[in-house]
Short mmCIF file of C-alpha atoms in Angstrom, two decimals:
data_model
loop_
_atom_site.label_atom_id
_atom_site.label_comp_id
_atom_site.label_asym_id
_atom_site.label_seq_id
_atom_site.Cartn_x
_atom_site.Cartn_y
_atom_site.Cartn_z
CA UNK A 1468 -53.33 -20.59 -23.74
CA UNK A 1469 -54.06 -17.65 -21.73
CA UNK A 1470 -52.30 -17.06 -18.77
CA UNK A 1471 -54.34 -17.29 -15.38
CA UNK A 1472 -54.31 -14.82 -12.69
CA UNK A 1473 -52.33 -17.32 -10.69
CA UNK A 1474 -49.98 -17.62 -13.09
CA UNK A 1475 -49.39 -13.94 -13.28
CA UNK A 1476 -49.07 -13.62 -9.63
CA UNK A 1477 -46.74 -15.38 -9.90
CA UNK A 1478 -44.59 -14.39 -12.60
CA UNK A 1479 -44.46 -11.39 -11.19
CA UNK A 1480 -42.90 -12.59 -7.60
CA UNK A 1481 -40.52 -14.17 -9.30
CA UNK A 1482 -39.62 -11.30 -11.47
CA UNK A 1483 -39.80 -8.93 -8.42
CA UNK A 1484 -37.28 -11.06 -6.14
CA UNK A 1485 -34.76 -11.44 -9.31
CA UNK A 1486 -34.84 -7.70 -9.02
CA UNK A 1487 -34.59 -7.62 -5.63
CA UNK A 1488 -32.02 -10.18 -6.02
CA UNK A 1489 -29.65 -8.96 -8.46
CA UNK A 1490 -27.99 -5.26 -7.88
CA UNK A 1491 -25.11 -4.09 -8.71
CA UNK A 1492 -23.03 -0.78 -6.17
CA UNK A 1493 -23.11 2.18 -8.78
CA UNK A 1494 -21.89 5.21 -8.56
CA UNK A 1495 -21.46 8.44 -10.82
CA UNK A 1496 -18.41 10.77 -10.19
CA UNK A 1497 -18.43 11.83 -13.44
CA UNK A 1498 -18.37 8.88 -15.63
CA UNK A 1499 -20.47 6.21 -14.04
CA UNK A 1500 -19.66 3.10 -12.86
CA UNK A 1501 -21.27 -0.19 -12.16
CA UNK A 1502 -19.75 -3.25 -10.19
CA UNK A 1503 -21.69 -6.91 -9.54
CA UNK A 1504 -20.74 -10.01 -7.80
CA UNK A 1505 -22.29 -13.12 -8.72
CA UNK A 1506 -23.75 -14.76 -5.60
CA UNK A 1507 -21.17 -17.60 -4.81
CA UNK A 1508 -18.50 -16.00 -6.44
CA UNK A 1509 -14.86 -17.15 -4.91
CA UNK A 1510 -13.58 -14.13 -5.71
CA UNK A 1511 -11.79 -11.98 -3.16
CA UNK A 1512 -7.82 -10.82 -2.44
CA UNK A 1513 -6.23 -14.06 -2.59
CA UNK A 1514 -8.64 -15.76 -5.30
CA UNK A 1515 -10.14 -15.29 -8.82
CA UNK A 1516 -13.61 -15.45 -9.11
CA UNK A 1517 -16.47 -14.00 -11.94
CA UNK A 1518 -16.80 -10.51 -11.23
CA UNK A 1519 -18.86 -8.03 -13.34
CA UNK A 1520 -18.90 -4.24 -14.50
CA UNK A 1521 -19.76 -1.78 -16.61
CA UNK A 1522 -18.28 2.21 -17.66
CA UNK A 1523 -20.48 4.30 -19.20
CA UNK A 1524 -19.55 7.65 -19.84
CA UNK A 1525 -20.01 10.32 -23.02
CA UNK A 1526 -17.98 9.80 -26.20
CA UNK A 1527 -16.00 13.17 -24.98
CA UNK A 1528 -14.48 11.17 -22.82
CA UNK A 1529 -11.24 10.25 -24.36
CA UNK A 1530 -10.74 7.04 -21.45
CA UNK A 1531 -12.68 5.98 -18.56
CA UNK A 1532 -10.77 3.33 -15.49
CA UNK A 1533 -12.12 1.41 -12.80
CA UNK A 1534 -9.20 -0.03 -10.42
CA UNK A 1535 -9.24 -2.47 -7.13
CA UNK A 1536 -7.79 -1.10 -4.07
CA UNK A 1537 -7.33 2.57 -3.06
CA UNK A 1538 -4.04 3.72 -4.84
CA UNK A 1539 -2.35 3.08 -8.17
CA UNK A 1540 0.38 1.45 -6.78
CA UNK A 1541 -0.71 -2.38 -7.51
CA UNK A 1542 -3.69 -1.69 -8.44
CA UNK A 1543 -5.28 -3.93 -11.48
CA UNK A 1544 -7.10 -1.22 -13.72
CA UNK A 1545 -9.54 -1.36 -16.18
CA UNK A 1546 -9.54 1.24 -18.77
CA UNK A 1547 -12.48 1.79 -21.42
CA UNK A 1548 -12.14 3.45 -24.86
CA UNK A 1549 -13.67 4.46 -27.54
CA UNK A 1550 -11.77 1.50 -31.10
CA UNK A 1551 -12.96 4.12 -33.84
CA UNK A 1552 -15.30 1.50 -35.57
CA UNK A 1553 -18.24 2.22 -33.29
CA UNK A 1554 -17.28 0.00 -30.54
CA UNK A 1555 -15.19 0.13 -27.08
CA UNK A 1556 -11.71 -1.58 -26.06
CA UNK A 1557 -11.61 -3.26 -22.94
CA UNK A 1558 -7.76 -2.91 -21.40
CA UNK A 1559 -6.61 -4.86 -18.27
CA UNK A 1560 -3.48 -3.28 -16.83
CA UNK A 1561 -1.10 -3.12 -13.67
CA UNK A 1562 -0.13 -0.08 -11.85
CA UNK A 1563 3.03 0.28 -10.38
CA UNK A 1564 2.67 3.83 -8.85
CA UNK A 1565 2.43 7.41 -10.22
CA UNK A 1566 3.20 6.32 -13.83
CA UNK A 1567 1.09 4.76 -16.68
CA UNK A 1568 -0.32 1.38 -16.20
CA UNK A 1569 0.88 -1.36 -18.42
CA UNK A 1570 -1.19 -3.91 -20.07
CA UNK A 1571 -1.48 -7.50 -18.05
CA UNK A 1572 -2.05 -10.36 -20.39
CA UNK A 1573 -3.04 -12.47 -17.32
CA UNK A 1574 -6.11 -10.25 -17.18
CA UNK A 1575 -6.46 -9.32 -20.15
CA UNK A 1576 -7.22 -12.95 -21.07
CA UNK A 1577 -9.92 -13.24 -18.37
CA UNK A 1578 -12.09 -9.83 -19.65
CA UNK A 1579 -15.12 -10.31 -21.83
CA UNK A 1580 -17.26 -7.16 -23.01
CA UNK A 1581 -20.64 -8.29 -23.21
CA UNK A 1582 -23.81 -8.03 -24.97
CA UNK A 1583 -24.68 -3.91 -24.39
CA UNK A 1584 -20.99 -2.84 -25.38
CA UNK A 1585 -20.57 0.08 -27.59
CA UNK A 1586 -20.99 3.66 -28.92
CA UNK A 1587 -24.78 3.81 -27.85
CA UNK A 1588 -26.48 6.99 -28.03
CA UNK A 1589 -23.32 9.21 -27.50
CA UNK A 1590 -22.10 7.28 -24.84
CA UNK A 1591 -19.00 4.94 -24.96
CA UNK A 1592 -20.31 1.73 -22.87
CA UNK A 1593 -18.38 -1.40 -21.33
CA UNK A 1594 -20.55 -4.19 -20.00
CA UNK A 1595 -17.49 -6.58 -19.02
CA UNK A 1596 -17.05 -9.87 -17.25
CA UNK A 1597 -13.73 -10.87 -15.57
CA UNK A 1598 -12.73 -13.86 -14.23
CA UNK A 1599 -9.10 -13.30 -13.70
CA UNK A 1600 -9.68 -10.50 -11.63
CA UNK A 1601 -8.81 -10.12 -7.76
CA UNK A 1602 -10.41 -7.85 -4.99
CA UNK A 1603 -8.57 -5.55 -2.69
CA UNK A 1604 -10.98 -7.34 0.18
CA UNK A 1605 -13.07 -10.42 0.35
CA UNK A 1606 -16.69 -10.72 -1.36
CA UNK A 1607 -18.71 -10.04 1.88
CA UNK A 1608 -16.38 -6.86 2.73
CA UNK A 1609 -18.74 -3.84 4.05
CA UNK A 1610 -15.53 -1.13 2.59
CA UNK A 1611 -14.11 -2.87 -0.09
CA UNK A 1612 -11.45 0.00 -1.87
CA UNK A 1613 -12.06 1.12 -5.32
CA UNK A 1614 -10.36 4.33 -7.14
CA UNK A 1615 -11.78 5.59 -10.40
CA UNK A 1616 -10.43 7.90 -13.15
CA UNK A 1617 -10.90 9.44 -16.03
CA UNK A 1618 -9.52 12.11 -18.61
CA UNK A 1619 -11.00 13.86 -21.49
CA UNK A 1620 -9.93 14.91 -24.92
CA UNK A 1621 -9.63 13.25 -28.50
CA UNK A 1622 -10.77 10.00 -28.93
CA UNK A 1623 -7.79 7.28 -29.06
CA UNK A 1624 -9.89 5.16 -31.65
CA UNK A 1625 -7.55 1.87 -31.76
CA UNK A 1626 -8.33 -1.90 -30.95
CA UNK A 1627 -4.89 -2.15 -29.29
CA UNK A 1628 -5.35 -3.07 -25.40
CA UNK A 1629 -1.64 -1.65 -24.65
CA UNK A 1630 -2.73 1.88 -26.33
CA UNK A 1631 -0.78 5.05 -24.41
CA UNK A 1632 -3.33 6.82 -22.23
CA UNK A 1633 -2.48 10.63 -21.28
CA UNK A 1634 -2.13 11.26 -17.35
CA UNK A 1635 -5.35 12.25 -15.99
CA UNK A 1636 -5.59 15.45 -13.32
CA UNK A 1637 -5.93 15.36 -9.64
CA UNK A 1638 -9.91 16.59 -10.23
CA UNK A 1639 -10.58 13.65 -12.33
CA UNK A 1640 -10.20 10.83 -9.75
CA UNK A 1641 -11.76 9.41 -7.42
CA UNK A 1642 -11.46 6.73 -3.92
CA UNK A 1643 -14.68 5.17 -3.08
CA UNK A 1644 -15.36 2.33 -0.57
CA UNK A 1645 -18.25 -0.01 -1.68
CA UNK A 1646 -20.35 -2.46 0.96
CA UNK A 1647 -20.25 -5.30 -1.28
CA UNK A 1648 -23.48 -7.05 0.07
CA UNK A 1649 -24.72 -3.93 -2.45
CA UNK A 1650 -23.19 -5.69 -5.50
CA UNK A 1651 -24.62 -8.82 -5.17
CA UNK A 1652 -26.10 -10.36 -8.32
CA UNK A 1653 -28.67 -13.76 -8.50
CA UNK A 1654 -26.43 -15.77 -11.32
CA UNK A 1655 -23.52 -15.50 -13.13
CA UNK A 1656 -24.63 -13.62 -16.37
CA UNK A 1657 -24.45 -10.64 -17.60
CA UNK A 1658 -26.89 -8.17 -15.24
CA UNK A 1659 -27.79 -5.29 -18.18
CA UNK A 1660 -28.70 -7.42 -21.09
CA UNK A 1661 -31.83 -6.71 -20.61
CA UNK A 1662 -31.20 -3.05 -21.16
CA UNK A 1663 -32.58 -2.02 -24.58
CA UNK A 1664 -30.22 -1.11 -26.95
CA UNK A 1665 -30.90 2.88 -26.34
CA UNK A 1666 -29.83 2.66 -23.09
CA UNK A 1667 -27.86 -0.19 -22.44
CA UNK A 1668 -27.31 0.32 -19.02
CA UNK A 1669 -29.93 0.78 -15.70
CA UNK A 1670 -27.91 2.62 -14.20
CA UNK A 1671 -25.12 5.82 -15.00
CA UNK A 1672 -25.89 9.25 -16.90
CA UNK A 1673 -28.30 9.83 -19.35
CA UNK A 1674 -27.36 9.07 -22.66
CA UNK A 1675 -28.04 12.34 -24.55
CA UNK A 1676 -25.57 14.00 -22.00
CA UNK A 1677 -22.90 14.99 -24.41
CA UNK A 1678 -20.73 17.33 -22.18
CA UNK A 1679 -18.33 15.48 -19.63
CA UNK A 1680 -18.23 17.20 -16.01
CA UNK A 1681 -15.03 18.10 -13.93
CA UNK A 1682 -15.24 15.26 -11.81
CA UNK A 1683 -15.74 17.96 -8.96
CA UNK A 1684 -18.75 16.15 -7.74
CA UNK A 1685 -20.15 12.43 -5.70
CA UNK A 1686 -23.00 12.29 -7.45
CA UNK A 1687 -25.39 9.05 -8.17
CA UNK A 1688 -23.90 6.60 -5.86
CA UNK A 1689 -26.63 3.88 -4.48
CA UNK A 1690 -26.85 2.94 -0.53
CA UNK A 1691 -23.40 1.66 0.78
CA UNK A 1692 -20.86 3.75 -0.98
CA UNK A 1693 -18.67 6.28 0.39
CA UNK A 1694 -16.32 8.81 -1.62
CA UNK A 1695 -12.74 9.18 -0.13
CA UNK A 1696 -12.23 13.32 1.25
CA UNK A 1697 -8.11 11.94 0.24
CA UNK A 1698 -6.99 12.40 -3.20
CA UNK A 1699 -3.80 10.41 -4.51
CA UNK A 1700 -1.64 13.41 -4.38
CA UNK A 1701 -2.29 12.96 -0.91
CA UNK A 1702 -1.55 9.57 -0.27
CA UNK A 1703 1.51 9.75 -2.34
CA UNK A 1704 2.57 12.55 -0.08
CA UNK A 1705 2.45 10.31 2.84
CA UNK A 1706 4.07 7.38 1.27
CA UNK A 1707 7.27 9.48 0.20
CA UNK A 1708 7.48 10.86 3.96
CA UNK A 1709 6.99 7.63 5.43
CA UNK A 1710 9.04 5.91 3.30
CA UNK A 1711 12.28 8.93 3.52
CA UNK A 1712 11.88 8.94 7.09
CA UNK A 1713 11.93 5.07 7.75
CA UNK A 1714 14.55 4.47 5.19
CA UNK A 1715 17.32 6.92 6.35
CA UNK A 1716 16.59 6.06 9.83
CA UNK A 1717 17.11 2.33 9.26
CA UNK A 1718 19.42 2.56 6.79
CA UNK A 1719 21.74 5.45 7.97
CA UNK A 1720 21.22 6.96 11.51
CA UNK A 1721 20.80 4.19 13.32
CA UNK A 1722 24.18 2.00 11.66
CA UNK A 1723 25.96 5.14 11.48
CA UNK A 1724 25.09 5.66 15.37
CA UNK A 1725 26.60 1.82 16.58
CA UNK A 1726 29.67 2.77 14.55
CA UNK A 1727 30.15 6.40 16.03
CA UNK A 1728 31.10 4.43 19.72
CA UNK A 1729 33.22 1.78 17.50
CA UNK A 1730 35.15 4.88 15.94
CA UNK A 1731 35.99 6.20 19.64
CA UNK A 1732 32.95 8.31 20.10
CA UNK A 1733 31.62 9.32 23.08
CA UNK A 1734 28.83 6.61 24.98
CA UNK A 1735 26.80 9.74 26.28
CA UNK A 1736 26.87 11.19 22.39
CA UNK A 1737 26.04 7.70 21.03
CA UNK A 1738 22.81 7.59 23.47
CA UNK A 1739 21.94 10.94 22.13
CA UNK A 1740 22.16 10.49 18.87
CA UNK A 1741 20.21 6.56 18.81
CA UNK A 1742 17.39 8.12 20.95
CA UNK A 1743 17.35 11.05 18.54
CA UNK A 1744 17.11 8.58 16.02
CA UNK A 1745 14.35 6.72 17.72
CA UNK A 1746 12.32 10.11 17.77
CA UNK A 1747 12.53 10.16 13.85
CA UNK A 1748 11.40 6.26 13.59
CA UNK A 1749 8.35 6.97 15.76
CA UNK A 1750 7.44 10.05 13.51
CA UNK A 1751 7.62 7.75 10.68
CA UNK A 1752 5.81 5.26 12.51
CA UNK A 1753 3.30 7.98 13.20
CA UNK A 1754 2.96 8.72 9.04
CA UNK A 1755 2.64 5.18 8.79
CA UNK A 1756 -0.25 4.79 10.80
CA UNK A 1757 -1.97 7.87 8.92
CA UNK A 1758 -1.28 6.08 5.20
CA UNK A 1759 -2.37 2.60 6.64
CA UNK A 1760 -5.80 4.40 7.29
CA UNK A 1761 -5.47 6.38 4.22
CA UNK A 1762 -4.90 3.42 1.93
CA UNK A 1763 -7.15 0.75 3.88
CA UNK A 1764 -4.53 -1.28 4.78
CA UNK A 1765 -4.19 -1.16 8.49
CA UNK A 1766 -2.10 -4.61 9.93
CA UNK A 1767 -3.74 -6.64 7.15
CA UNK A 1768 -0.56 -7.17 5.93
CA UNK A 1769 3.31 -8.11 6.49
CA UNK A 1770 4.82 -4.81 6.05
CA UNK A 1771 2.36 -2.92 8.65
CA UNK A 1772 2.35 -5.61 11.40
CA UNK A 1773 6.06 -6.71 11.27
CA UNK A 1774 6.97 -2.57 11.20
CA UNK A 1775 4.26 -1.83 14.30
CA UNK A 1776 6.40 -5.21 16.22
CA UNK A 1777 10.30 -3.61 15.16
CA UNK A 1778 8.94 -0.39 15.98
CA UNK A 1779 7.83 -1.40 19.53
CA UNK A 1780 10.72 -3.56 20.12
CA UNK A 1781 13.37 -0.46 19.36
CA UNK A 1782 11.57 1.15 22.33
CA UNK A 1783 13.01 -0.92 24.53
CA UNK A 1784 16.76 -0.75 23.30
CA UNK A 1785 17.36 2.33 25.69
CA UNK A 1786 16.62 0.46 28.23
CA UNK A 1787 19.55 -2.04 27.67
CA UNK A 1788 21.49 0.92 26.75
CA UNK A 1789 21.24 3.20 30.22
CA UNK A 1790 21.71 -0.33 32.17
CA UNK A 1791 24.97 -1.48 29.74
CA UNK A 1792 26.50 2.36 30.67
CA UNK A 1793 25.95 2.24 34.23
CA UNK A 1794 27.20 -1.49 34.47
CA UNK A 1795 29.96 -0.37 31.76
CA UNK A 1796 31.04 2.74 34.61
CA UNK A 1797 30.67 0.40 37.57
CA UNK A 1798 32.82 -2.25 36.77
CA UNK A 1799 35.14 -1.25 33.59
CA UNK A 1800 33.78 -4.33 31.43
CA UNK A 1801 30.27 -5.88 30.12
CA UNK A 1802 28.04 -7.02 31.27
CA UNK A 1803 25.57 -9.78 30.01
CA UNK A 1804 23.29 -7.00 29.47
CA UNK A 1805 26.04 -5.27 27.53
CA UNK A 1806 25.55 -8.57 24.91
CA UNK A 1807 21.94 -8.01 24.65
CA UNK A 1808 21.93 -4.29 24.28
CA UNK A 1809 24.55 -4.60 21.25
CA UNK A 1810 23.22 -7.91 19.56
CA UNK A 1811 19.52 -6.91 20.02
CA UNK A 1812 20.27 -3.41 18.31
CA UNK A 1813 21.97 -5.39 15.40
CA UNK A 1814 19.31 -7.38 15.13
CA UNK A 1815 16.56 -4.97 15.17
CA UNK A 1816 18.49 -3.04 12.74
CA UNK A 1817 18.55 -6.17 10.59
CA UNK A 1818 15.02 -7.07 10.76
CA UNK A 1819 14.10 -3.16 10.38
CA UNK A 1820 16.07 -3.30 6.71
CA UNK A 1821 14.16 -6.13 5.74
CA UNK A 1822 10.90 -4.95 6.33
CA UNK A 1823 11.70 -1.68 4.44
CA UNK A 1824 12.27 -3.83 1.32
CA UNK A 1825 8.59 -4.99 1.78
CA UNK A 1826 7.49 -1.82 2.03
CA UNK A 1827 8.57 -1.09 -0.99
CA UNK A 1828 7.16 -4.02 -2.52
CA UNK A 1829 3.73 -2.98 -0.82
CA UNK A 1830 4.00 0.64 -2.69
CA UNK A 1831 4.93 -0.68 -5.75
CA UNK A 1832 8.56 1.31 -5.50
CA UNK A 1833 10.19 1.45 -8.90
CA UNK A 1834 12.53 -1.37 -9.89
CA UNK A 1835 15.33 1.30 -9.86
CA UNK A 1836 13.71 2.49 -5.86
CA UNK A 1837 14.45 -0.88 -4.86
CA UNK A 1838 17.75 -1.61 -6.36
CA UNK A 1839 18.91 1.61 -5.06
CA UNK A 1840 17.37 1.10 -1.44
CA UNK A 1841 19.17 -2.65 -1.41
CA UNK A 1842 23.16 -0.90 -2.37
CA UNK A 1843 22.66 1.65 0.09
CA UNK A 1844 21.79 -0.64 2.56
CA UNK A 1845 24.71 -3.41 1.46
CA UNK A 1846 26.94 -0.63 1.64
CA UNK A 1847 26.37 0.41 4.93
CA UNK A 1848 26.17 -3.46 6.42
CA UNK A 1849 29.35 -4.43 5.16
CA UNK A 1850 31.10 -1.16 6.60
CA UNK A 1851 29.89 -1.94 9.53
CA UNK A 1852 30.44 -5.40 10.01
CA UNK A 1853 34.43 -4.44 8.99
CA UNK A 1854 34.56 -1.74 11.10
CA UNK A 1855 33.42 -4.45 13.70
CA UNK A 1856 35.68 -6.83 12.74
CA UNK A 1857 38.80 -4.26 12.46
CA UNK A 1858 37.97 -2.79 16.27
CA UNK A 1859 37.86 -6.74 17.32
CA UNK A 1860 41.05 -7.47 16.08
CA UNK A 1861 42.54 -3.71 17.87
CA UNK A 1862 41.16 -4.65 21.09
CA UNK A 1863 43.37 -5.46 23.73
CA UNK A 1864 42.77 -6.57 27.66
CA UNK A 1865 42.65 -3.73 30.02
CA UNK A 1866 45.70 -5.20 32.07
CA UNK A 1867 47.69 -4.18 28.49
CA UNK A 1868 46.56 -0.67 28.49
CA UNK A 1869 47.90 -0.18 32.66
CA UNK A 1870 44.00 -0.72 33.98
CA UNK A 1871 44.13 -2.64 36.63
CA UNK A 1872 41.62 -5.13 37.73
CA UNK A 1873 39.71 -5.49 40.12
CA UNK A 1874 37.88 -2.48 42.71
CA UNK A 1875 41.07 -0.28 42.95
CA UNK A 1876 42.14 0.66 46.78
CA UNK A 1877 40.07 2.38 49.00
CA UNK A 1878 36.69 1.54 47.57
CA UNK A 1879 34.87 -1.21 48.55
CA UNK A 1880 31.73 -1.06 47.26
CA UNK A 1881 33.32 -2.27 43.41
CA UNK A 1882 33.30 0.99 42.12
CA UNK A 1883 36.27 1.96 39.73
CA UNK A 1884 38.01 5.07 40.53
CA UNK A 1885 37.37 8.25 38.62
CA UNK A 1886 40.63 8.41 36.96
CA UNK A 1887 39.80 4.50 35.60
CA UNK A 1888 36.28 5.27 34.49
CA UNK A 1889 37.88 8.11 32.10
CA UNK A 1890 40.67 5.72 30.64
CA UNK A 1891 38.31 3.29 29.66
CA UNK A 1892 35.57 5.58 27.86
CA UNK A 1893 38.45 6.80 26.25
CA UNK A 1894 39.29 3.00 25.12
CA UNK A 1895 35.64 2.65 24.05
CA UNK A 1896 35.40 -1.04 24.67
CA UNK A 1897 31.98 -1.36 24.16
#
């Protein structure tokens, strides 16, 4: 029966608002790259959900990756190449930082490559469907982080989803932030099969292109996507100084500082050197702040916001500090402040540790990184918890040492005299 005009009307509505309906945020660096969200997914940072994409790039490529968030470090990458029997492998993997990402069979089991998939035309495609796949941001997120990568060269040809990849160059990557409202799709099926098999994909480079580019360039990215002007090298630059910085200060200077006046030291050179010290922390803190807006991750997590609290709380130990000294000079012993200055700073020094373990969990540190951060730090707490415990023992009354008590004669405003105030810095009871 022949279709009426009504009938065609209205077949095409329908077929114009799935259209309208279903997009998917692509953009072309090089390779090109395709990402859709199924309308009602659940997925987002803390939840699986059906996510789609596709890599399409020319068979020159050697391997083509799409990863969530905006560095390596704990990133979950996907990584397309060419299996030497006409067809692509699909490989989910986990970065750990500036090293090859290793295969994750947790989402490895959840990737699919769909109908489309293949050596079409010259061009090595990946339609794929994950649904053990996380986002660096929720669904509705208007800069969700992506990086991209790529590296050219001979083809790897193998099935194996664990296959060695060679290190791409600094050129061939890429940090884009995608508003995901442009990824939406109507349903949860796979957006290119109606491609025709010549050009599987709508979207990405031509298929008779048969030389790769540089990667020098931003080129065909859709409404709501945004290239990073940071490469990685960058970021990784900031994440060494920010980590160096925060870990000797936390670590070293500031322990090694309370047990400089515990080993006789001067108060006025202890203040020094702790302020110096603070100086340093708030340069780090300064780096911090840089790679949190580097890396997207600004107080949207533990590390950032308990480090931005420690941080603001050490500002106020020299406070306590000048007020335990001139309490200390006045009246030869402490004070109750002189009990909040000390067991604050231990504290804070405590607390300060802690939180540089979670950075390193945040940056992905090497299991070695971590272990090593954890004996230096061991070693330094129990060294100064004994030299603590040694001076406590060593510590006698000031009546023992030929101090005497009280506001000596002729001042009676409680004032030690000047002779008094030297005897006890040099006793260093604090």
């Amino acid at each position: 029966m022949k279709p009426t005009r009504l009938q065609s009307a209205l077949a095409w509505l329908v077929a114009g608002y799935a259209s309208l309906a279903s997009t998917q945020a692509t953009f072309s660096p090089g390779p090109s790259y395709s990402i859709g969200i199924p309308s009602g997914s659940s997925i987002s940072s803390s939840s699986t959900g059906p996510l789609y994409f596709q890599l399409k790039a020319p068979a020159t490529y050697q391997w083509v990756a799409l990863g969530t968030g905006s560095q390596m470090a704990g990133s979950t990458i996907f990584v397309m190449y060419a299996d030497g029997a006409g067809n692509v492998t699909i490989s989910g993997r986990k970065a750990s930082g500036k090293s090859e990402p290793k295969m994750d069979s947790v989402i490895q089991g959840g990737l699919e490559l769909l109908e489309g998939s293949g050596v079409v035309d010259g061009n090595l495609v990946a339609n794929v469907r994950c649904t053990t796949c996380t986002l660096d941001s929720d669904a509705s997120s208007s800069s969700s982080p992506w990086i991209a990568a790529w590296n050219t060269g001979s083809s790897l040809d193998t099935t194996s989803t664990s296959a060695t990849i060679s290190q791409h160059s600094n050129q061939n990557t890429r940090q884009v932030s995608i508003d995901l409202s442009t990824a939406s799709i109507a349903s949860d099926s796979n957006p290119w099969s109606t491609s025709s098999s010549a050009d599987p994909t709508t979207t990405g480079s031509s298929g008779s292109s048969s030389n790769p580019t540089s990667g020098s360039g931003n080129s065909g990215a859709n409404a709501g996507i945004s290239f990073s002007g940071q490469d990685f090298s960058a970021v990784e630059d900031y994440q060494m100084a920010h980590g160096i910085i925060m870990g000797v200060v936390v670590v070293l200077l500031f322990p090694l500082g309370a047990m400089f006046i515990r080993m006789g030291g001067s108060g006025v050179v202890h203040g020094i050197l702790q302020v110096l010290s603070l100086c340093a922390l708030i340069v780090g803190l300064g780096l911090g702040f840089k790679l949190a807006d580097m890396t997207h991750s600004m107080l949207n997590n533990t590390h950032t916001i308990f480090g931005l609290v420690i941080c603001v709380l050490f500002l106020i130990q020299p406070i306590f500090g000048v007020i335990h000294h001139i309490q200390y000079k006045r009246n030869l012993a402490r004070a109750s402040v002189s009990h909040v200055h000390i067991w604050y700073g231990r504290i804070l020094m405590l607390l300060a540790v802690v939180n540089g373990g979670l950075g390193l969990q945040l940056a992905a540190n090497s299991h070695n990184g971590e272990i090593a951060y954890g004996v230096v730090a061991g070693v330094v707490g129990v060294a100064y918890v004994v030299m603590v415990m040694i001076k406590r023992k060593d510590k006698q009354p000031l009546w023992k040492e030929g101090i005497p008590l009280g506001s000596p004669p002729g001042y009676g405003d409680g004032r030690a005299q000047p002779q008094y105030v030297r005897q006890a810095d040099m006793m260093n009871f604090k």
